Coordinates of C-alpha atoms in Angstrom, one line a residue:
M1 CA 6.3 52.6 -29.4
Q2 CA 7.6 51.2 -26.1
E3 CA 9.6 48.1 -26.4
T4 CA 8.4 45.2 -24.2
K5 CA 11.1 43.0 -22.8
P6 CA 10.5 39.3 -23.0
Q7 CA 9.8 37.6 -19.7
I8 CA 12.8 35.8 -18.4
Q9 CA 11.9 32.2 -17.6
Q10 CA 13.3 31.0 -14.3
K11 CA 15.4 27.9 -14.7
R12 CA 13.7 25.1 -12.9
A13 CA 15.5 22.2 -11.2
R14 CA 15.2 18.8 -12.9
F15 CA 13.7 17.4 -9.7
V16 CA 12.2 18.6 -6.4
V17 CA 14.7 18.7 -3.5
P18 CA 13.5 17.4 -0.2
S19 CA 15.3 19.9 1.9
R20 CA 13.5 22.7 0.0
S21 CA 10.0 21.2 -0.3
D22 CA 9.7 19.6 3.1
S23 CA 10.1 21.8 6.2
L24 CA 10.8 18.9 8.5
L25 CA 13.7 17.6 6.4
G26 CA 15.0 21.2 5.9
K27 CA 15.4 21.4 9.7
F28 CA 17.3 18.1 9.8
T29 CA 19.8 19.3 7.2
E30 CA 21.2 22.0 9.5
L31 CA 23.9 19.6 10.7
I32 CA 25.3 19.4 7.1
G33 CA 25.0 23.0 6.2
G34 CA 21.3 23.6 5.8
P35 CA 18.9 23.2 2.9
L36 CA 20.2 23.3 -0.7
G37 CA 20.7 26.9 -1.9
R38 CA 18.2 28.7 -4.1
Y39 CA 20.7 29.1 -7.0
S40 CA 21.7 25.5 -7.2
S41 CA 20.2 23.3 -9.9
P42 CA 20.0 19.7 -8.8
G43 CA 19.9 17.2 -11.6
S44 CA 21.7 19.5 -14.1
V45 CA 25.1 18.2 -13.2
S46 CA 26.0 14.6 -13.5
P47 CA 26.1 12.9 -10.1
G48 CA 28.6 10.3 -11.2
L49 CA 28.3 7.0 -9.6
F50 CA 25.8 8.0 -6.9
T51 CA 22.6 8.8 -8.8
V52 CA 19.4 9.1 -6.9
E53 CA 18.2 5.6 -7.9
R54 CA 21.5 4.0 -6.9
V55 CA 21.5 5.8 -3.5
L56 CA 17.9 4.7 -2.9
V57 CA 18.8 1.1 -3.8
I58 CA 21.7 1.2 -1.3
L59 CA 19.4 2.6 1.4
T60 CA 16.9 -0.2 0.6
L61 CA 19.5 -2.9 0.9
I62 CA 20.6 -1.5 4.3
A63 CA 16.9 -1.4 5.5
A64 CA 16.4 -5.0 4.2
L65 CA 19.4 -6.2 6.2
L66 CA 18.1 -4.5 9.2
S67 CA 14.8 -6.2 8.7
I68 CA 16.6 -9.6 8.7
L69 CA 18.5 -8.6 11.9
F70 CA 15.2 -8.1 13.7
K71 CA 14.5 -11.8 13.1
G72 CA 17.9 -12.8 14.4
Y73 CA 16.7 -14.4 17.6
C74 CA 14.3 -16.7 15.8
R75 CA 16.9 -17.6 13.1
V76 CA 19.2 -18.8 15.8
N77 CA 16.7 -20.3 18.3
G78 CA 13.8 -21.3 16.1
W79 CA 10.3 -20.0 15.8
H80 CA 8.5 -21.3 18.9
S81 CA 5.7 -19.8 20.9
P82 CA 5.7 -17.6 23.0
Q83 CA 9.4 -16.8 22.6
E84 CA 8.9 -15.7 18.9
F85 CA 6.3 -13.1 20.0
Y86 CA 8.3 -11.8 23.0
A87 CA 11.4 -11.5 20.7
T88 CA 9.1 -9.8 18.0
C89 CA 10.5 -12.1 15.3
Y90 CA 7.4 -13.9 14.2
S91 CA 7.0 -14.8 10.6
D92 CA 4.4 -16.9 8.7
F93 CA 7.0 -18.5 6.6
P94 CA 8.3 -21.1 9.2
D95 CA 4.9 -22.0 10.4
L96 CA 3.4 -22.5 6.9
F97 CA 6.4 -24.4 5.8
A98 CA 6.0 -26.9 8.6
T99 CA 2.2 -27.1 8.8
R100 CA 1.0 -26.9 5.1
G101 CA 3.1 -29.7 3.7
L102 CA 5.6 -27.5 2.0
A103 CA 8.5 -29.1 3.9
N104 CA 7.3 -32.5 2.5
D105 CA 7.2 -31.5 -1.1
Q106 CA 3.4 -30.9 -1.1
F107 CA 2.6 -28.2 -3.6
P108 CA -0.4 -25.8 -2.9
F109 CA -3.4 -26.3 -5.3
F110 CA -1.6 -29.1 -7.2
D111 CA -1.8 -31.5 -4.2
Q112 CA -5.4 -32.3 -3.3
Q113 CA -4.6 -32.8 0.4
V114 CA -3.2 -29.3 0.9
S115 CA -5.6 -26.5 2.0
F116 CA -3.9 -23.2 1.5
E117 CA -5.7 -20.1 2.7
Y118 CA -4.1 -17.6 0.2
P119 CA -4.8 -16.7 -3.4
V120 CA -3.3 -18.7 -6.3
I121 CA 0.0 -16.8 -7.0
T122 CA 0.8 -16.7 -3.2
G123 CA 0.4 -20.5 -3.2
L124 CA 2.6 -20.9 -6.2
I125 CA 5.3 -18.7 -4.6
A126 CA 5.1 -20.7 -1.4
G127 CA 5.5 -24.0 -3.3
L128 CA 8.3 -22.8 -5.6
T129 CA 10.4 -21.2 -2.8
A130 CA 10.1 -24.5 -0.9
W131 CA 11.6 -26.3 -3.9
L132 CA 14.7 -24.1 -3.6
V133 CA 15.5 -25.4 -0.1
P134 CA 17.6 -28.5 -0.2
G135 CA 16.7 -31.6 1.7
H136 CA 13.4 -33.0 3.0
G137 CA 11.3 -32.5 6.1
A138 CA 10.8 -29.6 8.5
S139 CA 14.2 -29.6 10.1
S140 CA 15.4 -26.4 11.8
E141 CA 18.0 -25.9 9.0
R142 CA 15.4 -26.2 6.3
I143 CA 13.0 -23.8 8.1
V144 CA 15.7 -21.2 8.4
G145 CA 16.6 -21.8 4.7
Y146 CA 13.0 -21.3 3.7
F147 CA 12.8 -18.1 5.6
D148 CA 16.0 -16.9 4.0
V149 CA 14.9 -17.7 0.5
N150 CA 11.7 -15.8 0.9
A151 CA 13.4 -12.9 2.7
T152 CA 15.8 -12.6 -0.2
F153 CA 13.0 -12.4 -2.7
I154 CA 11.3 -9.8 -0.6
A155 CA 14.4 -7.6 -0.5
A156 CA 14.6 -7.8 -4.3
L157 CA 10.9 -6.9 -4.6
W158 CA 11.4 -4.0 -2.2
I159 CA 14.0 -2.6 -4.6
V160 CA 11.5 -3.0 -7.5
V161 CA 8.9 -1.0 -5.5
V162 CA 11.4 1.7 -4.8
L163 CA 12.5 2.0 -8.4
A164 CA 8.9 2.0 -9.7
T165 CA 8.0 4.7 -7.2
V166 CA 11.0 6.8 -8.4
R167 CA 10.1 6.4 -12.1
I168 CA 6.4 7.1 -11.8
N169 CA 7.3 10.7 -11.1
R170 CA 10.9 11.5 -12.0
S171 CA 10.6 15.1 -10.9
R172 CA 10.2 13.9 -7.2
P173 CA 12.6 10.9 -7.0
W174 CA 13.4 11.4 -3.3
D175 CA 9.8 10.7 -2.3
A176 CA 10.7 7.0 -2.8
A177 CA 13.0 7.3 0.2
M178 CA 9.8 6.9 2.3
V179 CA 9.5 3.4 0.7
A180 CA 13.2 2.6 0.9
L181 CA 13.5 3.5 4.6
A182 CA 10.0 2.8 5.9
P183 CA 10.1 1.5 9.5
G184 CA 6.9 -0.4 8.7
I185 CA 8.6 -2.4 6.0
V186 CA 11.7 -3.0 8.1
L187 CA 9.5 -4.4 10.9
A188 CA 6.8 -6.2 8.9
G189 CA 8.3 -6.9 5.4
V190 CA 9.2 -10.5 6.0
I191 CA 6.1 -11.6 7.9
N192 CA 4.3 -12.8 4.8
W193 CA 4.3 -12.6 1.0
D194 CA 2.5 -9.2 0.8
M195 CA 5.5 -7.6 -0.8
W196 CA 4.8 -9.5 -4.0
A197 CA 1.4 -7.9 -4.3
V198 CA 2.9 -4.5 -3.5
A199 CA 5.4 -4.9 -6.2
F200 CA 2.8 -6.0 -8.8
L201 CA 0.7 -2.9 -8.0
A202 CA 3.8 -0.6 -8.1
V203 CA 4.8 -1.8 -11.5
A204 CA 1.1 -1.6 -12.7
M205 CA 1.0 2.1 -11.6
Y206 CA 4.3 2.7 -13.4
F207 CA 2.9 1.4 -16.6
F208 CA -0.4 3.2 -16.1
A209 CA 1.5 6.5 -15.7
K210 CA 3.3 5.8 -19.0
E211 CA -0.1 5.1 -20.6
R212 CA 0.7 1.4 -21.3
L213 CA -2.8 0.3 -20.2
V214 CA -2.7 -3.3 -21.2
L215 CA 0.5 -3.9 -19.2
A216 CA -0.9 -2.0 -16.3
G217 CA -4.0 -4.2 -16.3
I218 CA -1.9 -7.4 -16.5
F219 CA 0.0 -6.5 -13.4
I220 CA -3.1 -5.4 -11.6
G221 CA -4.6 -8.9 -12.3
L222 CA -1.4 -10.6 -11.2
G223 CA -1.4 -8.5 -8.0
T224 CA -5.0 -9.4 -7.3
A225 CA -4.2 -13.1 -7.8
T226 CA -1.6 -12.6 -5.1
K227 CA -3.5 -10.5 -2.6
L228 CA -7.0 -9.1 -3.3
Y229 CA -6.3 -5.4 -2.5
P230 CA -4.6 -4.4 -5.9
V231 CA -8.0 -4.6 -7.6
L232 CA -9.1 -1.6 -5.6
I233 CA -7.1 0.7 -7.9
L234 CA -9.7 0.0 -10.6
G235 CA -12.3 1.8 -8.4
A236 CA -10.1 4.9 -8.4
A237 CA -9.5 4.7 -12.1
F238 CA -13.3 4.4 -12.7
L239 CA -14.0 7.6 -10.8
L240 CA -11.3 9.5 -12.8
A241 CA -12.6 8.0 -16.0
L242 CA -16.1 9.2 -15.1
R243 CA -14.9 12.7 -14.1
S244 CA -12.8 13.1 -17.2
G245 CA -15.0 11.3 -19.7
R246 CA -12.1 9.1 -20.7
L247 CA -13.9 5.8 -20.1
R248 CA -11.7 3.9 -22.5
I249 CA -8.7 4.2 -20.1
F250 CA -10.7 2.4 -17.4
F251 CA -12.2 -0.3 -19.7
V252 CA -8.9 -1.2 -21.3
T253 CA -7.1 -1.5 -17.9
A254 CA -10.0 -3.4 -16.3
I255 CA -10.4 -5.9 -19.1
S256 CA -6.7 -6.6 -19.2
A257 CA -6.8 -7.1 -15.4
V258 CA -9.7 -9.5 -15.6
V259 CA -8.1 -11.5 -18.4
S260 CA -4.8 -11.7 -16.5
W261 CA -6.6 -12.8 -13.3
L262 CA -8.6 -15.4 -15.1
A263 CA -5.5 -16.7 -16.9
V264 CA -4.0 -17.5 -13.5
N265 CA -7.1 -18.7 -11.7
V266 CA -9.0 -20.7 -14.3
P267 CA -6.4 -23.5 -14.7
I268 CA -6.1 -23.9 -11.0
A269 CA -9.9 -23.9 -10.5
A270 CA -10.1 -26.6 -13.1
I271 CA -7.4 -28.8 -11.6
N272 CA -8.5 -28.4 -8.0
P273 CA -11.9 -26.7 -7.5
G274 CA -12.0 -27.4 -3.8
G275 CA -8.5 -26.1 -3.1
W276 CA -9.0 -23.0 -5.3
R277 CA -12.3 -22.2 -3.5
Y278 CA -10.8 -22.7 0.0
F279 CA -9.3 -19.2 0.1
F280 CA -12.7 -17.6 -0.6
D281 CA -14.5 -19.9 1.9
F282 CA -11.9 -19.3 4.5
T283 CA -12.2 -15.5 4.1
Q284 CA -16.0 -15.7 4.3
D285 CA -16.2 -18.0 7.3
R286 CA -13.3 -16.7 9.5
P287 CA -14.2 -14.7 12.6
A288 CA -12.9 -11.2 13.3
G289 CA -9.0 -11.3 13.3
Y290 CA -6.2 -9.5 15.1
G291 CA -5.8 -5.7 14.5
S292 CA -9.4 -5.1 13.4
L293 CA -12.0 -2.9 14.9
W294 CA -14.3 -5.9 15.1
F295 CA -11.8 -8.1 17.0
S296 CA -11.2 -5.2 19.4
Y297 CA -14.9 -5.0 20.0
D298 CA -15.1 -8.8 20.7
L299 CA -12.3 -8.5 23.3
V300 CA -14.0 -5.7 25.1
A301 CA -17.4 -7.5 24.8
D302 CA -15.8 -10.6 26.3
R303 CA -14.4 -8.6 29.2
L304 CA -17.7 -6.8 29.8
R305 CA -19.7 -10.1 29.3
L306 CA -21.5 -8.8 26.2
T307 CA -22.5 -10.7 23.1
P308 CA -19.6 -11.0 20.6
L309 CA -20.0 -10.5 16.9
S310 CA -20.6 -13.6 14.8
P311 CA -18.7 -14.1 11.5
E312 CA -21.9 -13.2 9.6
A313 CA -22.3 -10.0 11.5
V314 CA -18.7 -9.1 11.0
N315 CA -19.0 -9.7 7.3
A316 CA -22.1 -7.5 7.0
L317 CA -20.6 -4.7 9.2
A318 CA -17.3 -4.7 7.4
M319 CA -18.9 -4.7 3.9
N320 CA -21.3 -1.9 4.8
M321 CA -18.6 0.2 6.4
F322 CA -16.4 -0.2 3.3
L323 CA -19.3 0.6 0.9
V324 CA -20.2 3.8 2.9
A325 CA -16.5 4.8 2.7
C326 CA -16.5 4.2 -1.1
I327 CA -19.6 6.3 -1.5
L328 CA -18.0 9.2 0.4
I329 CA -14.8 8.9 -1.7
A330 CA -16.8 8.8 -4.9
A331 CA -18.7 12.0 -3.8
L332 CA -15.4 13.7 -3.0
A333 CA -14.1 12.7 -6.4
M334 CA -17.1 14.0 -8.2
T335 CA -17.5 17.3 -6.3
A336 CA -13.9 18.4 -5.7
P337 CA -13.0 21.7 -7.4
R338 CA -10.2 19.9 -9.3
R339 CA -10.0 16.4 -10.5
P340 CA -8.2 14.2 -7.8
R341 CA -5.0 12.5 -8.6
L342 CA -4.9 8.7 -9.1
A343 CA -2.6 8.0 -6.2
Q344 CA -4.9 10.1 -3.9
L345 CA -8.0 8.1 -4.7
T346 CA -6.2 4.8 -4.6
F347 CA -4.8 5.6 -1.2
L348 CA -8.2 6.5 0.2
V349 CA -9.9 3.3 -1.2
V350 CA -7.2 1.0 0.1
A351 CA -7.0 2.7 3.5
A352 CA -10.8 2.4 3.8
F353 CA -10.6 -1.3 2.9
I354 CA -7.9 -1.7 5.7
L355 CA -9.9 0.1 8.3
S356 CA -13.2 -1.8 7.6
N357 CA -11.6 -5.2 7.0
K358 CA -12.2 -7.9 9.6
V359 CA -8.5 -8.6 10.0
Y360 CA -5.5 -6.3 10.0
S361 CA -2.3 -8.2 10.0
P362 CA 0.8 -6.1 10.9
Q363 CA 2.2 -6.6 7.3
Y364 CA -0.8 -4.8 5.8
V365 CA 1.0 -1.6 6.4
L366 CA 3.1 -2.4 3.3
W367 CA 0.0 -1.8 1.2
L368 CA -0.2 1.8 2.1
I369 CA 3.4 3.0 2.2
P370 CA 4.1 3.3 -1.6
L371 CA 0.7 4.8 -2.1
L372 CA 1.2 7.5 0.6
A373 CA 4.7 8.3 -1.0
L374 CA 2.7 9.1 -4.2
A375 CA -0.4 10.6 -2.6
R376 CA 1.0 12.9 0.1
P377 CA 4.8 12.9 0.5
R378 CA 5.1 14.8 3.7
W379 CA 7.7 13.3 6.1
R380 CA 6.1 14.6 9.4
D381 CA 2.8 12.9 8.8
F382 CA 4.6 9.8 7.4
L383 CA 6.8 9.4 10.5
L384 CA 4.0 10.0 12.9
W385 CA 1.9 7.3 11.2
Q386 CA 4.8 4.9 11.1
A387 CA 5.4 5.5 14.9
A388 CA 1.7 4.5 15.5
E389 CA 2.1 1.4 13.3
A390 CA 5.3 0.4 15.1
L391 CA 3.5 0.6 18.4
H392 CA 0.7 -1.5 17.0
W393 CA 3.2 -4.0 15.7
T394 CA 4.8 -4.3 19.1
A395 CA 1.6 -4.5 21.0
T396 CA 0.3 -7.3 18.7
W397 CA 3.3 -9.6 19.5
M398 CA 3.2 -8.8 23.2
Y399 CA -0.5 -9.6 23.3
L400 CA 0.0 -12.8 21.4
G401 CA 2.8 -13.6 23.8
Q402 CA 0.3 -13.4 26.7
T403 CA -2.4 -15.5 24.9
T404 CA 0.1 -18.3 23.9
S405 CA 2.0 -18.4 27.2
G406 CA -1.0 -18.5 29.5
G407 CA 0.9 -16.2 31.9
P408 CA -0.8 -13.7 34.2
A409 CA -1.7 -10.4 32.7
Q410 CA 0.5 -8.5 35.0
N411 CA 3.5 -10.1 33.4
N412 CA 2.3 -9.4 29.9
I413 CA 0.5 -6.7 27.9
D414 CA -3.1 -6.8 29.0
M415 CA -6.1 -6.6 26.6
P416 CA -7.0 -2.9 27.2
Y417 CA -3.5 -1.8 26.1
Y418 CA -3.6 -3.9 23.0
V419 CA -7.0 -2.4 22.1
M420 CA -5.7 1.1 22.6
A421 CA -2.8 0.3 20.2
V422 CA -5.3 -1.0 17.6
L423 CA -7.3 2.2 18.0
L424 CA -4.2 4.4 17.7
H425 CA -3.2 2.6 14.4
M426 CA -6.7 3.2 13.1
A427 CA -6.8 6.8 14.2
A428 CA -3.4 7.5 12.5
T429 CA -4.6 5.9 9.2
A430 CA -7.8 7.9 9.4
Y431 CA -5.8 11.0 10.0
L432 CA -3.8 10.4 6.8
M433 CA -7.1 9.8 4.9
L434 CA -8.3 13.2 6.2
R435 CA -5.2 15.0 5.0
V436 CA -5.3 13.4 1.6
A437 CA -9.0 14.2 1.3
W438 CA -8.2 17.8 2.3
D439 CA -5.6 18.0 -0.4
I440 CA -8.2 16.9 -2.9
W441 CA -10.7 19.5 -1.7
E442 CA -8.0 22.3 -1.4
P443 CA -5.6 21.6 -4.4
D444 CA -3.4 24.4 -3.3
M445 CA -2.5 22.3 -0.3
D446 CA -1.4 19.3 -2.4
P447 CA 2.4 18.9 -2.2
I448 CA 2.5 17.5 -5.7
R449 CA 0.4 20.1 -7.4
I450 CA 2.1 23.1 -5.8
Q451 CA 5.0 22.2 -8.1
G452 CA 2.8 23.3 -11.1
V453 CA 1.9 19.8 -12.3
D454 CA -1.5 18.1 -12.6
D455 CA -1.3 14.3 -12.1
P456 CA 2.1 12.8 -13.0
H457 CA 0.8 9.4 -11.9
G458 CA -2.4 9.5 -13.8
G459 CA -1.3 8.6 -17.3
G460 CA -4.1 9.5 -19.7
F461 CA -6.0 11.4 -17.0
D462 CA -3.1 13.9 -16.6
G463 CA -4.2 17.4 -17.8
T464 CA -7.7 16.4 -18.9
A465 CA -10.7 18.7 -18.5
D466 CA -13.8 17.8 -16.5
W467 CA -16.5 15.9 -18.3
L468 CA -18.7 15.3 -15.1
R469 CA -18.4 17.4 -12.0
V470 CA -21.1 18.4 -9.5
D471 CA -20.8 21.8 -7.9
L472 CA -22.6 21.6 -4.6
A473 CA -22.4 25.3 -3.8
N474 CA -23.6 26.4 -7.3
P475 CA -25.4 23.5 -9.1
S476 CA -25.8 25.6 -12.2
A477 CA -22.0 25.7 -12.6
S478 CA -21.8 21.9 -12.6
V479 CA -20.1 20.2 -15.6
L480 CA -22.5 17.7 -17.2
P481 CA -22.0 15.5 -20.3
W482 CA -25.1 16.8 -22.0
R483 CA -24.3 20.5 -21.3
P484 CA -21.7 22.0 -23.6
T485 CA -18.9 23.7 -21.6
V486 CA -15.7 25.5 -22.4
S487 CA -12.7 24.2 -20.6
A488 CA -10.6 26.6 -18.5
A489 CA -7.7 26.4 -21.0
Q490 CA -10.0 27.2 -24.0
G491 CA -11.6 30.1 -22.1
E492 CA -8.1 31.5 -21.4
E493 CA -7.3 31.2 -25.1
N494 CA -10.5 33.0 -26.0
R495 CA -9.7 35.8 -23.6
D496 CA -6.2 36.2 -25.0
G497 CA -7.6 36.4 -28.5

């Protein structure tokens, strides 16, 4: 009888090395000796003081300081139009501090005279950070102090997002470098309080990956009470629950999120119903805003003397466009050969919301950066997208400089160039959506799954068999709840037996 030698298991590295897994980064490492060798085993030797997380924190702090430096002109000379636009140092913090009563100790939602156009937690953050600035009134020193306080909190939250991204998938910690060094966060991180919602969602995704569903839901609810977009992850979770049949995961998370959101909003609605409702009325009634497809149409229509879109028309068009996108995403999730990953579906839903929304503020780019680092960590696509976003960011301020200065178009950026920058940003985002959708349809192209894993971000969905899947090419091969099926793993065991 011939002796069969046992198969030698190749020792795997503890985490994926960027210079090996990403061809673009591999080329950049030529200056320091090229990509890491095939016989090295990263993660198996103690790195000492400079662990991956500590290096990423250092990189985040450097990027945060650079973000503050970009606002240096306004910190020295004040936030005044149109200079703040030409110097590309605009921030909502100084304007809201001076015009929403924050400088005079008026607290959003608790002061009946204050109308604050943001959700509850954002209003609470705005009021609490104003209390941290000594003095009274909207002096230039207090305005700078208010900006610095909020910028400091944003830097701390940036670190939280980076660490959460690292710990969601410890086998690919360097993917979080996209978040730590993102040009979009450097340029737009301190425009508004969006980083709070980004951090809430990142922590929620961390707990979801660890199957701590109640905590995940709580942080989703808190994020939704800060900015509405974190609630969109529940749509992705529902599709995965439907495909895998693990509906309990969705319901526990969703109920926890609703309870968390209500716990924040109900007391404020009881204290100040009008102030609480103002955000929703403002969102409903506002016309098309900067950066959106609808605003670009209105600009072109005005130049061509066509009829602009009314707020009601914009609301209907934006809602219908988003619903169509959600239907297409749901169809992809239910028909793909392999169950999509949570980060992939979440990225698609949030990106669809951004593209269809009636306003796209430059800081909305923060919403997508951590999701892309989890959904498709490819540096070439990431950097091309960030370049398009940087161009849109610059064009926005230059266009606002023209509209606020009243100067002639030849001395500013004219409308057609601004519209082209908006369309470029939309095209770059749509391109990323296409690449993520292609990864879902062709799992062998997925940079995460080529490492031999299923869904490290998916928590209880990781490794589950299909419960519902529609096979468009061969309907008889569809997986249906009422049709007994044998999972691929079970079939393999039967063949081995």
